[in-house]
CSV table of C-alpha atoms in Angstrom, one decimal:
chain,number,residue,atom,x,y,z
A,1,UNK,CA,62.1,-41.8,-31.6
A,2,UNK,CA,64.9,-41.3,-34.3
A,3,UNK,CA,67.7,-42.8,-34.6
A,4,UNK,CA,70.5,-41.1,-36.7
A,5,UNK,CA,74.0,-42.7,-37.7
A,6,UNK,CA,76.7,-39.5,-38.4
A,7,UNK,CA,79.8,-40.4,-40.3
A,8,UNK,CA,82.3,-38.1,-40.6
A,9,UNK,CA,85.4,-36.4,-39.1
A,10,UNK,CA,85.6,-36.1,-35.8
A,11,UNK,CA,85.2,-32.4,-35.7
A,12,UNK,CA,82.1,-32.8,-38.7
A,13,UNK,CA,80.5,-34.9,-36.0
A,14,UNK,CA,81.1,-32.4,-33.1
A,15,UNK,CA,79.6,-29.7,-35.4
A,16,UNK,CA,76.3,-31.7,-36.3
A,17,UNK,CA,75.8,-32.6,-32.7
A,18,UNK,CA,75.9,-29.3,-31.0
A,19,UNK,CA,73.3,-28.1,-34.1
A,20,UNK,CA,71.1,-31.1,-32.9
A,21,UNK,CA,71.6,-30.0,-28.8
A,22,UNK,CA,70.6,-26.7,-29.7
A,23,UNK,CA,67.4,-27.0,-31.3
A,24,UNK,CA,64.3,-26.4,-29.8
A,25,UNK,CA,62.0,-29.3,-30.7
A,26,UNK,CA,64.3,-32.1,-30.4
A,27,UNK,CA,65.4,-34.1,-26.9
A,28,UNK,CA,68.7,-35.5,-27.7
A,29,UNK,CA,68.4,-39.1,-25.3
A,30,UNK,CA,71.6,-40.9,-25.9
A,31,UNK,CA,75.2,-40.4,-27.8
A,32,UNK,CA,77.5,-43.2,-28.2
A,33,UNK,CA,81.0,-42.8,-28.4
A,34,UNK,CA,83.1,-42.7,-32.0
A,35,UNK,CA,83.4,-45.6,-33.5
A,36,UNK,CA,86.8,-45.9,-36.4
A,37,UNK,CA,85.5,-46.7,-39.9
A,38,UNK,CA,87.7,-49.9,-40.9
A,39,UNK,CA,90.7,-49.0,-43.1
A,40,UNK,CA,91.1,-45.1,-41.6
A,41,UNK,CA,91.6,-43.3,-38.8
A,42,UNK,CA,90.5,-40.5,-40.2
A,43,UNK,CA,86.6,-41.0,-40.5
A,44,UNK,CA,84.2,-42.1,-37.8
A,45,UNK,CA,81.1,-43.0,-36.5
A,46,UNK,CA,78.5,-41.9,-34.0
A,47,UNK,CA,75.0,-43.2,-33.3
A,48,UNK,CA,72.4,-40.5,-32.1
A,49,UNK,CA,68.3,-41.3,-30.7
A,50,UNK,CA,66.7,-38.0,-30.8
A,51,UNK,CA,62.5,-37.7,-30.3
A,52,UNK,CA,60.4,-34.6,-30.5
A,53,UNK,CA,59.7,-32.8,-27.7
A,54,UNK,CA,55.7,-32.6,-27.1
């Protein structure tokens, strides 16, 4: 299992996560909703837990 933090825009974060959906060797278990980065509303955070598919 992987677990990935993305940081970014919102739309950044849509964009990476679709890429991750789509591929073929990865199961994508669990997405937890954006998080703010302190100080900005601009920038935000998502954790991801990917594994491999077998």
């Amino acid at each position: 299992m992987l677990k990935i933090r993305l940081q970014g825009t919102l739309k950044d974060i849509q964009w990476f996560r679709r890429i991750l959906e789509k591929h073929k060797e990865l199961d994508v278990l669990e997405i937890s909703d954006a998080y703010a980065n302190k100080g900005t509303s601009k920038y935000f955070r998502v954790y991801v837990e990917v594994e491999e598919k077998q």
